[in-house]
PDB file of C-alpha atoms in Angstrom:
ATOM      1  CA  UNK A   1       0.000   0.000   0.000  1.00  0.00           C
ATOM      2  CA  UNK A   2       1.203   3.488  -0.840  1.00  0.00           C
ATOM      3  CA  UNK A   3      -0.245   6.924  -0.302  1.00  0.00           C
ATOM      4  CA  UNK A   4      -1.252   9.407  -2.995  1.00  0.00           C
ATOM      5  CA  UNK A   5       0.892  12.555  -2.631  1.00  0.00           C
ATOM      6  CA  UNK A   6      -2.002  14.816  -3.684  1.00  0.00           C
ATOM      7  CA  UNK A   7      -4.983  13.653  -1.624  1.00  0.00           C
ATOM      8  CA  UNK A   8      -3.379  11.235   0.903  1.00  0.00           C
ATOM      9  CA  UNK A   9      -5.672   8.379  -0.117  1.00  0.00           C
ATOM     10  CA  UNK A  10      -4.254   4.903   0.441  1.00  0.00           C
ATOM     11  CA  UNK A  11      -3.653   3.254  -2.943  1.00  0.00           C
ATOM     12  CA  UNK A  12      -3.002  -0.500  -3.292  1.00  0.00           C
ATOM     13  CA  UNK A  13       0.228  -1.483  -5.061  1.00  0.00           C
ATOM     14  CA  UNK A  14      -1.755  -3.250  -7.800  1.00  0.00           C
ATOM     15  CA  UNK A  15      -3.669  -0.058  -8.702  1.00  0.00           C
ATOM     16  CA  UNK A  16      -2.194   2.571 -10.999  1.00  0.00           C
ATOM     17  CA  UNK A  17      -4.840   5.268 -10.440  1.00  0.00           C
ATOM     18  CA  UNK A  18      -5.847   6.963  -7.183  1.00  0.00           C
ATOM     19  CA  UNK A  19      -9.556   6.643  -6.399  1.00  0.00           C
ATOM     20  CA  UNK A  20      -9.589   9.925  -4.508  1.00  0.00           C
ATOM     21  CA  UNK A  21      -8.260  12.406  -7.065  1.00  0.00           C
ATOM     22  CA  UNK A  22      -7.551  10.400 -10.235  1.00  0.00           C
ATOM     23  CA  UNK A  23      -3.770  10.820 -10.129  1.00  0.00           C
ATOM     24  CA  UNK A  24      -1.838   8.176 -12.067  1.00  0.00           C
ATOM     25  CA  UNK A  25       1.267   6.290 -11.004  1.00  0.00           C
ATOM     26  CA  UNK A  26       3.568   6.414 -14.037  1.00  0.00           C
ATOM     27  CA  UNK A  27       7.002   4.919 -14.553  1.00  0.00           C
ATOM     28  CA  UNK A  28       9.656   6.927 -16.414  1.00  0.00           C
ATOM     29  CA  UNK A  29       7.721  10.189 -16.777  1.00  0.00           C
ATOM     30  CA  UNK A  30       9.453  13.380 -17.953  1.00  0.00           C
ATOM     31  CA  UNK A  31       7.271  16.495 -18.219  1.00  0.00           C
ATOM     32  CA  UNK A  32       6.677  18.182 -21.559  1.00  0.00           C
ATOM     33  CA  UNK A  33       7.899  21.465 -20.075  1.00  0.00           C
ATOM     34  CA  UNK A  34      11.268  19.884 -19.252  1.00  0.00           C
ATOM     35  CA  UNK A  35      11.566  18.357 -22.725  1.00  0.00           C
ATOM     36  CA  UNK A  36      10.749  21.673 -24.413  1.00  0.00           C
ATOM     37  CA  UNK A  37      13.275  23.504 -22.242  1.00  0.00           C
ATOM     38  CA  UNK A  38      16.047  21.028 -23.008  1.00  0.00           C
ATOM     39  CA  UNK A  39      15.261  21.143 -26.731  1.00  0.00           C
ATOM     40  CA  UNK A  40      15.304  24.951 -26.677  1.00  0.00           C
ATOM     41  CA  UNK A  41      18.632  25.190 -24.874  1.00  0.00           C
ATOM     42  CA  UNK A  42      20.095  22.469 -27.111  1.00  0.00           C
ATOM     43  CA  UNK A  43      18.971  24.361 -30.196  1.00  0.00           C
ATOM     44  CA  UNK A  44      20.315  27.700 -28.983  1.00  0.00           C
ATOM     45  CA  UNK A  45      23.691  26.181 -28.135  1.00  0.00           C
ATOM     46  CA  UNK A  46      23.734  23.612 -30.943  1.00  0.00           C
ATOM     47  CA  UNK A  47      23.273  25.856 -33.969  1.00  0.00           C
ATOM     48  CA  UNK A  48      26.372  28.029 -33.414  1.00  0.00           C
ATOM     49  CA  UNK A  49      28.410  25.011 -32.364  1.00  0.00           C
ATOM     50  CA  UNK A  50      27.329  23.031 -35.436  1.00  0.00           C
ATOM     51  CA  UNK A  51      28.166  25.914 -37.766  1.00  0.00           C
ATOM     52  CA  UNK A  52      31.565  26.306 -36.124  1.00  0.00           C
ATOM     53  CA  UNK A  53      32.247  22.570 -36.543  1.00  0.00           C
ATOM     54  CA  UNK A  54      31.170  22.790 -40.207  1.00  0.00           C
ATOM     55  CA  UNK A  55      33.422  25.806 -40.769  1.00  0.00           C
ATOM     56  CA  UNK A  56      36.452  24.167 -39.154  1.00  0.00           C
ATOM     57  CA  UNK A  57      36.075  20.673 -40.641  1.00  0.00           C
ATOM     58  CA  UNK A  58      34.289  21.537 -43.938  1.00  0.00           C
ATOM     59  CA  UNK A  59      31.966  18.615 -43.239  1.00  0.00           C
ATOM     60  CA  UNK A  60      28.193  19.051 -43.545  1.00  0.00           C
ATOM     61  CA  UNK A  61      27.328  15.545 -42.220  1.00  0.00           C
ATOM     62  CA  UNK A  62      29.391  16.219 -39.092  1.00  0.00           C
ATOM     63  CA  UNK A  63      27.485  19.478 -38.609  1.00  0.00           C
ATOM     64  CA  UNK A  64      24.161  17.640 -38.717  1.00  0.00           C
ATOM     65  CA  UNK A  65      25.398  14.996 -36.286  1.00  0.00           C
ATOM     66  CA  UNK A  66      26.621  17.645 -33.826  1.00  0.00           C
ATOM     67  CA  UNK A  67      23.340  19.564 -34.050  1.00  0.00           C
ATOM     68  CA  UNK A  68      21.190  16.476 -33.490  1.00  0.00           C
ATOM     69  CA  UNK A  69      23.410  15.344 -30.634  1.00  0.00           C
ATOM     70  CA  UNK A  70      23.158  18.676 -28.866  1.00  0.00           C
ATOM     71  CA  UNK A  71      19.375  18.875 -29.284  1.00  0.00           C
ATOM     72  CA  UNK A  72      18.397  15.257 -28.626  1.00  0.00           C
ATOM     73  CA  UNK A  73      21.252  14.089 -26.385  1.00  0.00           C
ATOM     74  CA  UNK A  74      20.087  15.684 -23.106  1.00  0.00           C
ATOM     75  CA  UNK A  75      16.488  14.587 -23.724  1.00  0.00           C
ATOM     76  CA  UNK A  76      17.492  10.969 -24.344  1.00  0.00           C
ATOM     77  CA  UNK A  77      19.786  11.030 -21.300  1.00  0.00           C
ATOM     78  CA  UNK A  78      16.967  12.296 -19.061  1.00  0.00           C
ATOM     79  CA  UNK A  79      14.519   9.727 -20.451  1.00  0.00           C
ATOM     80  CA  UNK A  80      16.973   6.887 -19.797  1.00  0.00           C
ATOM     81  CA  UNK A  81      17.858   8.228 -16.353  1.00  0.00           C
ATOM     82  CA  UNK A  82      14.178   8.341 -15.290  1.00  0.00           C
ATOM     83  CA  UNK A  83      13.291   5.027 -16.923  1.00  0.00           C
ATOM     84  CA  UNK A  84      12.691   3.210 -13.622  1.00  0.00           C
ATOM     85  CA  UNK A  85      11.538   6.195 -11.542  1.00  0.00           C
ATOM     86  CA  UNK A  86       7.888   6.121 -10.418  1.00  0.00           C
ATOM     87  CA  UNK A  87       6.015   9.444 -10.449  1.00  0.00           C
ATOM     88  CA  UNK A  88       2.489  10.519  -9.577  1.00  0.00           C
ATOM     89  CA  UNK A  89       0.805  12.667 -12.232  1.00  0.00           C
ATOM     90  CA  UNK A  90      -2.502  14.481 -11.969  1.00  0.00           C
ATOM     91  CA  UNK A  91      -4.724  14.233 -15.066  1.00  0.00           C
ATOM     92  CA  UNK A  92      -4.730  18.024 -15.611  1.00  0.00           C
ATOM     93  CA  UNK A  93      -0.912  18.333 -15.536  1.00  0.00           C
ATOM     94  CA  UNK A  94      -0.199  16.348 -18.720  1.00  0.00           C
TER      95      UNK A  94
END
């Protein structure tokens, strides 16, 4: 038995939804706000870095690889890091 962090209702381990408030127990959740923030920062930092790499190496494929790595790398790392973490999510937060 565990307790819902929002309404303090006792929730059995076999249940994935709280009867009191409807919050869901989700494994590996990363909020959309966090993903958007990481993608924004990766884009802002990745574009100048990718152009610098392309200028120095004269390699367009390397530029694309650097840009994709800087944008998607932190998001994939966070997803893999939180893979086994259990979170409670309210239905309106999604």
